[in-house]
Amino acid sequence: MPEQIDSRRSFLKSSLAAAVAAAVPAPAEADDKSAAKPATRPNIILYLSDQFRWDFIGANGHNSSTRTPNLDAMASRGKNFTHAVTNQPVCAPSRSVLFTSRYATETGVWHNGLALGQTLPTLAGELRQAGYTANLIGKWHLAPNNEADGGGPGAVKPEFRGGFLDLWEGSNVIEFTTHPYEGTIWDRDGKEITYKDEYRVDFLTDRAERFLRQKQEKPFFLFISQIEPHQQNDMHRPIGPHGSVERFANSTVPDDLRALPGTWQAQLPDYYGCIEAIDASVGRVRRILEEEQLADNTIFVFISDHGCHFMTRNQEYKRSTHNSSLRVPLLIDGPGFHGAQQIPELVGLIDLAPTLLQAAGVPLPSGWKGRSLLPLLDDPGARQAWPNQQLIQISESMTGRAIRTKDWTYCVADPSGASKEPAAATYHEYQLYDQRADPHELVNLAGRQEYRSQASELSQELKKLLVAAGEPEPEIVPAKLYP
């Protein structure tokens, strides 16, 4: 770990000059900052379900077996961003992007186990400075893993909480301190909160209810961070509530999984059960908001950090550039987001924090890389001008980079297989998928002669995005052509 941290520091230092010299236009921050302060600042609930596939929401129309009536109701009330992607498909790096609107190589968390940079402005910190309370229940995963660095899997010190300095009832790596029916989280003072013989999703929802039933003196930001349907690591599989396997036997198999070997045959029924439990939790939180007369002034966001490919693309569940890893649900309901609307523009996790700050009338910090999504709701010109490009950084399974557009996924990788550095100086073309003709990404077009010009164009666009993200411009070696 020390040499990894040293390499990360030297990488970030060497990248600063490239970031300053980048000739790529920055997001239109002036537009993002122009939102007037609402007469009454809305409460914000950010509900994150770990490793939740976008196509397991019934409202997205791709799964006849999933049971998500409460999430479907959110989609019928508010905004459904149908082409949202994560910018780093693994737990901690994606969360760092979500809360800082910077890329994982800028946040300090370019792979799991590293601590979020303490000087970076965060969504929680900016809202708190604007008069909100910032509250967390559940999984964090942005403190250092090593106890020698002041961290560990359990209790989290205040300096590692990313601005969540009011209610804190969580665990740094909750999959290591809990199991589906028992476990421990910690409060803000480091005292244990334990549960037993209750499903983990329901327990964390109990804690959220306890908070929401209390009188709130200030507008609040509440992060509800569930671990399901993520696999229970030491059991090597997701674990649904009792009876899930029987209830979801012989359910729909997504087409991107059906064609490939993996663990989905044994694990899909439990995954469906987890999804059902998350949906019930979302419905319960919504009901509490209505009973406490908070619903009309609360922005409710449902999102995931990444998807799940059930070991069909590599030897685990994510960390790839396929839709099964990248695409995530993003539903937003509440003040400023009322009225059913499907928004097909390609957006990233990096765009959510600017969106929520603008919706709350809070200025954006300088240096944030994402764009507010609010103009997409009612501005045809903004929709037409939207870039529909997202930079994807891959770590741990490989050192890779990708550009995702509405029509293409273009991925490059370090062919050495090294994964202990934040970036590589040289990448080789690795994957090219046509999202129009092959949405399940079953045919890799990298190296095909007839796609050479398209790959070259995407290569140049990817380099621009990397420089804008603060990385040195790499060499990209074309794939060997074949007929």
CSV table of C-alpha atoms in Angstrom, one decimal:
chain,number,residue,atom,x,y,z
A,1,MET,CA,0.0,0.0,0.0
A,2,PRO,CA,2.7,2.6,0.8
A,3,GLU,CA,4.3,2.3,-2.7
A,4,GLN,CA,0.8,2.5,-4.2
A,5,ILE,CA,0.1,5.7,-2.4
A,6,ASP,CA,3.5,7.1,-3.4
A,7,SER,CA,2.9,6.3,-7.0
A,8,ARG,CA,-0.5,7.8,-6.8
A,9,ARG,CA,0.9,11.1,-5.4
A,10,SER,CA,3.6,11.3,-8.1
A,11,PHE,CA,1.0,10.6,-10.8
A,12,LEU,CA,-1.3,13.4,-9.5
A,13,LYS,CA,1.6,15.8,-9.2
A,14,SER,CA,2.9,15.1,-12.7
A,15,SER,CA,-0.6,15.3,-14.1
A,16,LEU,CA,-1.3,18.8,-12.8
A,17,ALA,CA,0.6,20.5,-15.6
A,18,ALA,CA,-1.3,18.5,-18.2
A,19,ALA,CA,-4.6,19.5,-16.5
A,20,VAL,CA,-3.7,23.2,-16.6
A,21,ALA,CA,-2.6,23.0,-20.2
A,22,ALA,CA,-5.6,21.1,-21.4
A,23,ALA,CA,-7.2,22.7,-24.4
A,24,VAL,CA,-10.5,20.9,-23.9
A,25,PRO,CA,-13.3,23.3,-22.9
A,26,ALA,CA,-14.5,22.8,-19.3
A,27,PRO,CA,-18.1,22.2,-18.4
A,28,ALA,CA,-20.3,25.4,-18.6
A,29,GLU,CA,-19.9,26.1,-14.8
A,30,ALA,CA,-21.4,29.6,-15.2
A,31,ASP,CA,-24.7,28.1,-16.3
A,32,ASP,CA,-24.6,25.5,-13.5
A,33,LYS,CA,-24.1,28.2,-10.9
A,34,SER,CA,-26.9,30.4,-12.2
A,35,ALA,CA,-29.8,28.7,-10.4
A,36,ALA,CA,-31.6,31.0,-8.0
A,37,LYS,CA,-31.8,30.0,-4.4
A,38,PRO,CA,-35.1,28.3,-3.8
A,39,ALA,CA,-37.6,30.1,-1.4
A,40,THR,CA,-37.3,27.0,0.8
A,41,ARG,CA,-34.3,24.9,0.3
A,42,PRO,CA,-35.3,21.3,-0.4
A,43,ASN,CA,-34.2,18.3,1.7
A,44,ILE,CA,-32.2,15.8,-0.3
A,45,ILE,CA,-32.2,12.0,0.1
A,46,LEU,CA,-29.6,10.2,-1.9
A,47,TYR,CA,-30.4,6.4,-1.9
A,48,LEU,CA,-27.7,4.3,-3.3
A,49,SER,CA,-28.1,0.5,-3.8
A,50,ASP,CA,-24.8,-1.1,-4.5
A,51,GLN,CA,-24.3,-3.1,-7.7
A,52,PHE,CA,-27.9,-2.6,-8.9
A,53,ARG,CA,-28.3,-3.2,-12.7
A,54,TRP,CA,-30.3,-0.5,-14.5
A,55,ASP,CA,-32.4,-3.1,-16.4
A,56,PHE,CA,-33.8,-4.5,-13.1
A,57,ILE,CA,-36.1,-1.5,-12.7
A,58,GLY,CA,-39.4,-2.5,-14.2
A,59,ALA,CA,-40.0,1.0,-15.6
A,60,ASN,CA,-37.0,0.6,-17.8
A,61,GLY,CA,-38.9,-2.1,-19.7
A,62,HIS,CA,-36.2,-4.7,-20.0
A,63,ASN,CA,-37.1,-7.2,-17.4
A,64,SER,CA,-40.5,-9.0,-16.9
A,65,SER,CA,-39.6,-10.7,-13.6
A,66,THR,CA,-38.3,-7.9,-11.5
A,67,ARG,CA,-40.6,-6.5,-8.8
A,68,THR,CA,-40.0,-2.8,-8.3
A,69,PRO,CA,-43.4,-1.1,-7.9
A,70,ASN,CA,-42.0,1.7,-5.7
A,71,LEU,CA,-39.2,2.5,-8.1
A,72,ASP,CA,-41.6,2.3,-11.0
A,73,ALA,CA,-43.8,4.9,-9.1
A,74,MET,CA,-40.7,7.1,-8.8
A,75,ALA,CA,-40.2,7.0,-12.5
A,76,SER,CA,-43.9,7.8,-13.1
A,77,ARG,CA,-43.6,10.9,-10.8
A,78,GLY,CA,-40.2,12.2,-11.7
A,79,LYS,CA,-37.2,12.0,-14.0
A,80,ASN,CA,-35.8,8.7,-15.3
A,81,PHE,CA,-32.3,9.1,-16.8
A,82,THR,CA,-32.3,6.0,-18.9
A,83,HIS,CA,-28.6,6.2,-20.0
A,84,ALA,CA,-26.7,6.9,-16.9
A,85,VAL,CA,-23.3,5.3,-16.5
A,86,THR,CA,-20.7,5.1,-13.7
A,87,ASN,CA,-17.3,6.7,-14.5
A,88,GLN,CA,-15.4,4.0,-12.6
A,89,PRO,CA,-17.2,0.6,-12.2
A,90,VAL,CA,-16.0,-0.4,-8.7
A,91,CYS,CA,-17.3,0.6,-5.3
A,92,ALA,CA,-14.9,3.1,-3.7
A,93,PRO,CA,-13.7,4.9,-6.8
A,94,SER,CA,-17.2,5.4,-8.1
A,95,ARG,CA,-18.4,6.8,-4.8
A,96,SER,CA,-15.4,9.2,-4.8
A,97,VAL,CA,-16.5,10.5,-8.3
A,98,LEU,CA,-20.1,10.8,-7.1
A,99,PHE,CA,-19.3,13.0,-4.1
A,100,THR,CA,-16.6,15.2,-5.6
A,101,SER,CA,-17.6,15.5,-9.3
A,102,ARG,CA,-14.0,14.7,-10.2
A,103,TYR,CA,-12.5,11.6,-11.7
A,104,ALA,CA,-11.1,8.8,-9.6
A,105,THR,CA,-7.5,9.6,-10.5
A,106,GLU,CA,-8.1,13.1,-9.1
A,107,THR,CA,-9.9,12.1,-5.9
A,108,GLY,CA,-7.1,9.9,-4.5
A,109,VAL,CA,-9.4,6.8,-4.7
A,110,TRP,CA,-8.4,5.2,-8.0
A,111,HIS,CA,-8.9,1.8,-6.5
A,112,ASN,CA,-10.6,0.3,-3.5
A,113,GLY,CA,-8.9,0.9,-0.1
A,114,LEU,CA,-7.6,4.4,-0.5
A,115,ALA,CA,-8.9,7.4,1.3
A,116,LEU,CA,-10.8,10.3,-0.3
A,117,GLY,CA,-8.6,13.4,-0.5
A,118,GLN,CA,-9.5,15.5,2.6
A,119,THR,CA,-9.0,18.9,0.9
A,120,LEU,CA,-11.5,18.2,-1.9
A,121,PRO,CA,-14.9,19.9,-1.8
A,122,THR,CA,-17.6,17.3,-1.5
A,123,LEU,CA,-21.3,17.3,-2.0
A,124,ALA,CA,-21.9,16.8,1.7
A,125,GLY,CA,-19.4,19.5,2.7
A,126,GLU,CA,-20.8,22.1,0.3
A,127,LEU,CA,-24.4,21.5,1.4
A,128,ARG,CA,-23.4,21.7,5.0
A,129,GLN,CA,-21.7,25.0,4.4
A,130,ALA,CA,-25.0,26.2,2.9
A,131,GLY,CA,-26.9,25.4,6.0
A,132,TYR,CA,-27.8,21.7,5.6
A,133,THR,CA,-27.1,18.9,8.0
A,134,ALA,CA,-25.2,16.0,6.3
A,135,ASN,CA,-26.1,12.6,7.4
A,136,LEU,CA,-25.1,9.0,6.5
A,137,ILE,CA,-26.6,5.6,7.1
A,138,GLY,CA,-24.9,2.5,5.8
A,139,LYS,CA,-21.8,1.9,3.7
A,140,TRP,CA,-19.1,4.5,3.2
A,141,HIS,CA,-16.0,2.9,1.6
A,142,LEU,CA,-14.0,6.1,1.3
A,143,ALA,CA,-11.8,5.9,4.4
A,144,PRO,CA,-8.5,4.1,4.3
A,145,ASN,CA,-8.7,0.3,4.6
A,146,ASN,CA,-5.5,0.1,6.7
A,147,GLU,CA,-5.7,0.6,10.5
A,148,ALA,CA,-2.1,1.9,10.2
A,149,ASP,CA,-3.4,4.8,8.1
A,150,GLY,CA,-6.1,5.6,10.7
A,151,GLY,CA,-8.8,3.6,8.9
A,152,GLY,CA,-10.2,0.0,8.8
A,153,PRO,CA,-13.3,-1.7,7.7
A,154,GLY,CA,-15.5,-0.5,10.6
A,155,ALA,CA,-15.7,2.8,12.5
A,156,VAL,CA,-14.7,5.9,10.5
A,157,LYS,CA,-13.0,8.9,12.0
A,158,PRO,CA,-14.6,12.3,11.4
A,159,GLU,CA,-11.7,13.5,9.2
A,160,PHE,CA,-12.4,10.6,6.8
A,161,ARG,CA,-16.2,11.2,6.5
A,162,GLY,CA,-16.2,13.5,3.5
A,163,GLY,CA,-18.3,16.2,5.1
A,164,PHE,CA,-20.9,13.9,6.7
A,165,LEU,CA,-20.5,15.4,10.2
A,166,ASP,CA,-24.0,15.2,11.6
A,167,LEU,CA,-25.8,11.9,11.9
A,168,TRP,CA,-23.3,9.0,11.2
A,169,GLU,CA,-24.5,5.4,11.5
A,170,GLY,CA,-22.3,3.4,9.2
A,171,SER,CA,-19.3,1.2,8.4
A,172,ASN,CA,-16.5,1.9,6.1
A,173,VAL,CA,-16.7,-1.5,4.4
A,174,ILE,CA,-20.1,-2.8,5.6
A,175,GLU,CA,-19.7,-6.1,3.7
A,176,PHE,CA,-16.9,-6.9,6.1
A,177,THR,CA,-18.6,-5.9,9.3
A,178,THR,CA,-22.1,-7.3,8.6
A,179,HIS,CA,-23.9,-10.2,7.1
A,180,PRO,CA,-27.4,-10.3,5.6
A,181,TYR,CA,-29.0,-11.1,9.0
A,182,GLU,CA,-26.6,-9.8,11.6
A,183,GLY,CA,-23.8,-7.3,12.0
A,184,THR,CA,-22.4,-4.1,13.4
A,185,ILE,CA,-22.2,-0.5,12.3
A,186,TRP,CA,-20.9,2.5,14.3
A,187,ASP,CA,-22.3,5.9,15.3
A,188,ARG,CA,-20.6,9.3,15.1
A,189,ASP,CA,-18.9,8.7,18.5
A,190,GLY,CA,-17.6,5.2,17.5
A,191,LYS,CA,-20.2,3.3,19.5
A,192,GLU,CA,-21.5,0.0,18.1
A,193,ILE,CA,-25.0,-0.4,16.7
A,194,THR,CA,-25.7,-4.1,16.2
A,195,TYR,CA,-28.6,-6.0,14.7
A,196,LYS,CA,-29.5,-9.7,14.5
A,197,ASP,CA,-32.3,-11.8,12.9
A,198,GLU,CA,-33.4,-8.9,10.7
A,199,TYR,CA,-32.5,-8.5,7.0
A,200,ARG,CA,-29.8,-5.9,6.5
A,201,VAL,CA,-31.8,-3.8,4.1
A,202,ASP,CA,-34.6,-3.5,6.6
A,203,PHE,CA,-32.3,-2.7,9.5
A,204,LEU,CA,-30.7,0.2,7.6
A,205,THR,CA,-34.2,1.4,6.6
A,206,ASP,CA,-35.1,1.3,10.3
A,207,ARG,CA,-32.2,3.7,11.0
A,208,ALA,CA,-33.4,6.0,8.2
A,209,GLU,CA,-36.9,6.0,9.6
A,210,ARG,CA,-35.6,6.8,13.1
A,211,PHE,CA,-33.9,9.9,11.6
A,212,LEU,CA,-36.8,11.0,9.4
A,213,ARG,CA,-39.3,10.8,12.3
A,214,GLN,CA,-37.2,13.3,14.3
A,215,LYS,CA,-37.9,17.0,14.0
A,216,GLN,CA,-35.4,18.6,11.6
A,217,GLU,CA,-34.3,22.1,12.5
A,218,LYS,CA,-32.4,22.6,9.2
A,219,PRO,CA,-32.8,21.3,5.6
A,220,PHE,CA,-31.1,17.9,5.6
A,221,PHE,CA,-29.0,15.8,3.2
A,222,LEU,CA,-29.4,12.1,4.0
A,223,PHE,CA,-27.3,9.5,2.3
A,224,ILE,CA,-28.9,6.0,2.6
A,225,SER,CA,-26.2,3.6,1.4
A,226,GLN,CA,-27.4,0.0,1.1
A,227,ILE,CA,-25.0,-2.9,0.3
A,228,GLU,CA,-27.6,-5.1,-1.4
A,229,PRO,CA,-27.7,-6.5,-4.1
A,230,HIS,CA,-23.8,-6.5,-3.9
A,231,GLN,CA,-22.5,-10.0,-3.1
A,232,GLN,CA,-21.7,-10.9,0.5
A,233,ASN,CA,-17.9,-11.1,0.0
A,234,ASP,CA,-17.1,-14.0,2.3
A,235,MET,CA,-20.1,-16.0,0.9
A,236,HIS,CA,-19.2,-15.2,-2.7
A,237,ARG,CA,-22.7,-14.5,-3.8
A,238,PRO,CA,-25.6,-12.0,-3.2
A,239,ILE,CA,-28.0,-13.1,-0.5
A,240,GLY,CA,-31.6,-12.2,-0.8
A,241,PRO,CA,-34.2,-12.4,2.0
A,242,HIS,CA,-35.4,-15.8,3.1
A,243,GLY,CA,-37.5,-17.4,0.3
A,244,SER,CA,-35.9,-15.4,-2.6
A,245,VAL,CA,-34.6,-18.5,-4.3
A,246,GLU,CA,-38.1,-20.1,-4.4
A,247,ARG,CA,-39.9,-16.9,-5.4
A,248,PHE,CA,-37.6,-16.1,-8.2
A,249,ALA,CA,-36.8,-19.5,-9.6
A,250,ASN,CA,-36.7,-19.5,-13.5
A,251,SER,CA,-37.0,-15.7,-13.7
A,252,THR,CA,-35.9,-13.6,-16.7
A,253,VAL,CA,-32.2,-13.9,-17.7
A,254,PRO,CA,-31.0,-10.7,-19.3
A,255,ASP,CA,-29.8,-11.2,-22.8
A,256,ASP,CA,-26.2,-10.0,-22.1
A,257,LEU,CA,-25.9,-12.8,-19.5
A,258,ARG,CA,-27.7,-15.5,-21.3
A,259,ALA,CA,-25.1,-15.9,-24.0
A,260,LEU,CA,-22.1,-16.2,-21.7
A,261,PRO,CA,-20.8,-18.5,-18.9
A,262,GLY,CA,-20.8,-17.0,-15.4
A,263,THR,CA,-22.4,-17.3,-12.0
A,264,TRP,CA,-25.8,-15.9,-13.0
A,265,GLN,CA,-27.4,-19.4,-13.2
A,266,ALA,CA,-27.0,-19.9,-9.5
A,267,GLN,CA,-27.2,-16.3,-8.3
A,268,LEU,CA,-30.0,-14.6,-10.2
A,269,PRO,CA,-32.8,-15.7,-7.8
A,270,ASP,CA,-31.0,-14.2,-4.8
A,271,TYR,CA,-30.2,-11.0,-6.8
A,272,TYR,CA,-33.9,-10.6,-7.7
A,273,GLY,CA,-34.7,-11.0,-4.0
A,274,CYS,CA,-32.3,-8.3,-3.1
A,275,ILE,CA,-33.8,-6.0,-5.7
A,276,GLU,CA,-37.3,-6.6,-4.3
A,277,ALA,CA,-36.1,-5.8,-0.8
A,278,ILE,CA,-34.5,-2.5,-2.0
A,279,ASP,CA,-37.7,-1.6,-3.7
A,280,ALA,CA,-39.7,-2.2,-0.6
A,281,SER,CA,-37.3,0.0,1.4
A,282,VAL,CA,-37.6,2.8,-1.1
A,283,GLY,CA,-41.4,2.6,-0.8
A,284,ARG,CA,-41.1,2.7,3.0
A,285,VAL,CA,-38.9,5.8,3.0
A,286,ARG,CA,-41.4,7.5,0.6
A,287,ARG,CA,-44.3,6.6,2.9
A,288,ILE,CA,-42.4,8.0,5.9
A,289,LEU,CA,-41.8,11.3,4.0
A,290,GLU,CA,-45.5,11.6,3.3
A,291,GLU,CA,-46.5,10.8,6.9
A,292,GLU,CA,-44.0,13.4,8.2
A,293,GLN,CA,-45.2,15.9,5.6
A,294,LEU,CA,-41.7,16.1,4.1
A,295,ALA,CA,-42.4,14.6,0.6
A,296,ASP,CA,-43.3,17.8,-1.1
A,297,ASN,CA,-40.0,19.5,-0.2
A,298,THR,CA,-37.6,16.5,-0.5
A,299,ILE,CA,-35.6,15.6,-3.6
A,300,PHE,CA,-35.3,11.9,-3.7
A,301,VAL,CA,-32.5,10.3,-5.8
A,302,PHE,CA,-32.2,6.6,-6.5
A,303,ILE,CA,-28.9,5.5,-8.0
A,304,SER,CA,-26.2,2.8,-8.0
A,305,ASP,CA,-22.4,2.9,-8.0
A,306,HIS,CA,-22.1,0.3,-10.8
A,307,GLY,CA,-23.8,-2.7,-12.3
A,308,CYS,CA,-23.2,-6.5,-12.2
A,309,HIS,CA,-22.2,-8.9,-14.9
A,310,PHE,CA,-22.0,-12.1,-12.7
A,311,MET,CA,-18.5,-13.1,-13.8
A,312,THR,CA,-19.4,-13.1,-17.5
A,313,ARG,CA,-16.8,-10.5,-18.5
A,314,ASN,CA,-14.0,-11.2,-16.0
A,315,GLN,CA,-13.4,-13.1,-12.8
A,316,GLU,CA,-15.8,-11.0,-10.6
A,317,TYR,CA,-18.9,-8.8,-10.9
A,318,LYS,CA,-17.9,-5.4,-12.3
A,319,ARG,CA,-14.6,-3.6,-13.3
A,320,SER,CA,-15.3,-3.8,-17.0
A,321,THR,CA,-16.5,-1.4,-19.7
A,322,HIS,CA,-19.6,-3.4,-20.6
A,323,ASN,CA,-23.1,-2.1,-20.1
A,324,SER,CA,-23.7,-4.7,-17.4
A,325,SER,CA,-20.9,-2.9,-15.4
A,326,LEU,CA,-21.4,0.7,-16.5
A,327,ARG,CA,-25.1,1.4,-16.8
A,328,VAL,CA,-26.8,2.4,-13.5
A,329,PRO,CA,-30.3,3.4,-12.6
A,330,LEU,CA,-30.9,7.1,-12.0
A,331,LEU,CA,-34.3,8.3,-10.8
A,332,ILE,CA,-34.9,11.7,-9.3
A,333,ASP,CA,-38.2,12.9,-7.9
A,334,GLY,CA,-39.2,15.9,-5.9
A,335,PRO,CA,-39.0,19.8,-6.2
A,336,GLY,CA,-37.6,20.7,-9.6
A,337,PHE,CA,-38.0,17.1,-10.8
A,338,HIS,CA,-41.8,16.7,-10.9
A,339,GLY,CA,-43.5,15.2,-13.9
A,340,ALA,CA,-42.8,11.9,-15.6
A,341,GLN,CA,-40.0,12.2,-18.1
A,342,GLN,CA,-37.5,9.8,-19.7
A,343,ILE,CA,-34.2,11.5,-20.4
A,344,PRO,CA,-32.1,9.5,-22.9
A,345,GLU,CA,-29.0,11.7,-22.9
A,346,LEU,CA,-25.8,9.9,-21.8
A,347,VAL,CA,-25.0,11.2,-18.3
A,348,GLY,CA,-22.5,10.1,-15.6
A,349,LEU,CA,-22.2,9.8,-11.9
A,350,ILE,CA,-19.8,12.8,-12.1
A,351,ASP,CA,-22.8,14.9,-13.1
A,352,LEU,CA,-25.0,14.2,-10.0
A,353,ALA,CA,-23.4,16.4,-7.4
A,354,PRO,CA,-23.5,19.6,-9.6
A,355,THR,CA,-27.2,18.8,-10.3
A,356,LEU,CA,-28.1,18.6,-6.7
A,357,LEU,CA,-26.2,21.7,-5.7
A,358,GLN,CA,-27.9,23.6,-8.5
A,359,ALA,CA,-31.3,22.3,-7.5
A,360,ALA,CA,-30.6,23.5,-3.9
A,361,GLY,CA,-29.4,26.9,-5.1
A,362,VAL,CA,-25.8,26.3,-3.9
A,363,PRO,CA,-22.9,27.5,-6.0
A,364,LEU,CA,-20.6,24.9,-7.5
A,365,PRO,CA,-17.0,24.7,-6.3
A,366,SER,CA,-14.4,25.5,-8.9
A,367,GLY,CA,-12.7,22.5,-10.5
A,368,TRP,CA,-15.7,20.2,-10.5
A,369,LYS,CA,-15.8,18.3,-13.8
A,370,GLY,CA,-19.4,17.3,-14.1
A,371,ARG,CA,-22.3,19.2,-15.6
A,372,SER,CA,-25.7,19.9,-14.0
A,373,LEU,CA,-28.4,17.8,-15.5
A,374,LEU,CA,-31.1,20.3,-14.9
A,375,PRO,CA,-31.0,21.9,-18.3
A,376,LEU,CA,-31.9,18.5,-19.9
A,377,LEU,CA,-35.3,18.6,-18.2
A,378,ASP,CA,-36.8,21.5,-20.2
A,379,ASP,CA,-34.3,23.1,-22.5
A,380,PRO,CA,-34.3,21.6,-26.1
A,381,GLY,CA,-31.1,23.5,-26.9
A,382,ALA,CA,-29.3,22.1,-23.9
A,383,ARG,CA,-30.3,18.6,-25.0
A,384,GLN,CA,-29.1,19.2,-28.5
A,385,ALA,CA,-25.8,20.5,-27.3
A,386,TRP,CA,-25.2,17.8,-24.7
A,387,PRO,CA,-21.9,16.1,-25.5
A,388,ASN,CA,-23.1,12.5,-24.9
A,389,GLN,CA,-19.6,11.3,-24.0
A,390,GLN,CA,-18.4,9.9,-20.7
A,391,LEU,CA,-14.9,9.0,-19.7
A,392,ILE,CA,-14.5,5.6,-18.0
A,393,GLN,CA,-11.5,4.7,-15.9
A,394,ILE,CA,-10.8,1.0,-15.0
A,395,SER,CA,-8.6,-0.2,-12.2
A,396,GLU,CA,-7.9,-3.5,-10.4
A,397,SER,CA,-9.0,-5.9,-13.1
A,398,MET,CA,-6.7,-4.1,-15.5
A,399,THR,CA,-5.5,-0.5,-16.1
A,400,GLY,CA,-7.9,0.6,-18.8
A,401,ARG,CA,-9.6,3.6,-20.2
A,402,ALA,CA,-12.8,3.9,-22.3
A,403,ILE,CA,-15.0,6.5,-23.9
A,404,ARG,CA,-18.7,5.7,-23.9
A,405,THR,CA,-20.9,7.5,-26.4
A,406,LYS,CA,-24.5,6.9,-27.3
A,407,ASP,CA,-23.4,4.8,-30.2
A,408,TRP,CA,-20.0,3.3,-29.2
A,409,THR,CA,-17.9,1.9,-26.4
A,410,TYR,CA,-14.2,2.1,-27.2
A,411,CYS,CA,-11.8,0.7,-24.6
A,412,VAL,CA,-8.0,0.6,-24.3
A,413,ALA,CA,-5.9,-1.3,-21.8
A,414,ASP,CA,-2.4,-1.7,-20.6
A,415,PRO,CA,-1.4,-5.1,-22.3
A,416,SER,CA,1.1,-5.9,-19.5
A,417,GLY,CA,-1.8,-6.6,-17.1
A,418,ALA,CA,-0.3,-4.2,-14.5
A,419,SER,CA,-2.8,-2.8,-12.1
A,420,LYS,CA,-0.8,-1.2,-9.4
A,421,GLU,CA,-0.5,2.3,-10.9
A,422,PRO,CA,-3.3,4.8,-11.5
A,423,ALA,CA,-2.6,5.1,-15.3
A,424,ALA,CA,-0.4,3.8,-18.0
A,425,ALA,CA,1.8,5.7,-20.5
A,426,THR,CA,0.8,3.4,-23.3
A,427,TYR,CA,-2.5,1.5,-24.0
A,428,HIS,CA,-3.5,-0.9,-26.7
A,429,GLU,CA,-6.9,-0.9,-28.3
A,430,TYR,CA,-8.9,-3.7,-26.6
A,431,GLN,CA,-12.6,-3.5,-27.2
A,432,LEU,CA,-15.0,-1.7,-29.6
A,433,TYR,CA,-18.8,-2.2,-29.3
A,434,ASP,CA,-21.5,-0.8,-31.6
A,435,GLN,CA,-24.3,0.1,-29.1
A,436,ARG,CA,-26.9,0.4,-31.9
A,437,ALA,CA,-26.3,-2.9,-33.6
A,438,ASP,CA,-25.0,-4.9,-30.6
A,439,PRO,CA,-26.5,-3.4,-27.3
A,440,HIS,CA,-25.6,-6.7,-25.4
A,441,GLU,CA,-21.9,-6.3,-26.5
A,442,LEU,CA,-21.4,-9.8,-27.8
A,443,VAL,CA,-19.2,-8.9,-30.8
A,444,ASN,CA,-15.9,-7.1,-30.2
A,445,LEU,CA,-15.1,-5.1,-33.3
A,446,ALA,CA,-11.6,-4.0,-32.2
A,447,GLY,CA,-9.2,-4.6,-35.0
A,448,ARG,CA,-11.8,-4.9,-37.7
A,449,GLN,CA,-10.6,-3.2,-40.9
A,450,GLU,CA,-14.0,-1.7,-41.7
A,451,TYR,CA,-14.1,0.0,-38.3
A,452,ARG,CA,-10.6,1.5,-38.4
A,453,SER,CA,-11.7,5.0,-39.1
A,454,GLN,CA,-14.3,4.9,-36.3
A,455,ALA,CA,-11.7,3.5,-33.8
A,456,SER,CA,-9.2,6.3,-34.8
A,457,GLU,CA,-11.8,9.0,-34.2
A,458,LEU,CA,-12.8,7.5,-30.8
A,459,SER,CA,-9.1,7.2,-29.9
A,460,GLN,CA,-8.6,11.0,-30.4
A,461,GLU,CA,-11.8,11.8,-28.4
A,462,LEU,CA,-10.6,9.6,-25.6
A,463,LYS,CA,-7.2,11.4,-25.4
A,464,LYS,CA,-9.0,14.7,-25.1
A,465,LEU,CA,-11.1,13.5,-22.3
A,466,LEU,CA,-8.1,12.0,-20.5
A,467,VAL,CA,-6.2,15.3,-20.7
A,468,ALA,CA,-9.3,17.2,-19.5
A,469,ALA,CA,-9.4,14.8,-16.5
A,470,GLY,CA,-5.8,15.7,-15.6
A,471,GLU,CA,-4.0,12.7,-17.0
A,472,PRO,CA,-1.0,12.9,-19.3
A,473,GLU,CA,-1.9,12.2,-22.9
A,474,PRO,CA,-1.1,8.5,-23.5
A,475,GLU,CA,0.0,6.6,-26.6
A,476,ILE,CA,-2.7,4.4,-27.9
A,477,VAL,CA,-1.5,1.5,-30.1
A,478,PRO,CA,-4.1,0.4,-32.7
A,479,ALA,CA,-5.3,-3.1,-32.6
A,480,LYS,CA,-3.9,-5.5,-35.1
A,481,LEU,CA,-6.2,-5.6,-38.1
A,482,TYR,CA,-7.9,-8.7,-39.2
A,483,PRO,CA,-10.2,-9.2,-42.2
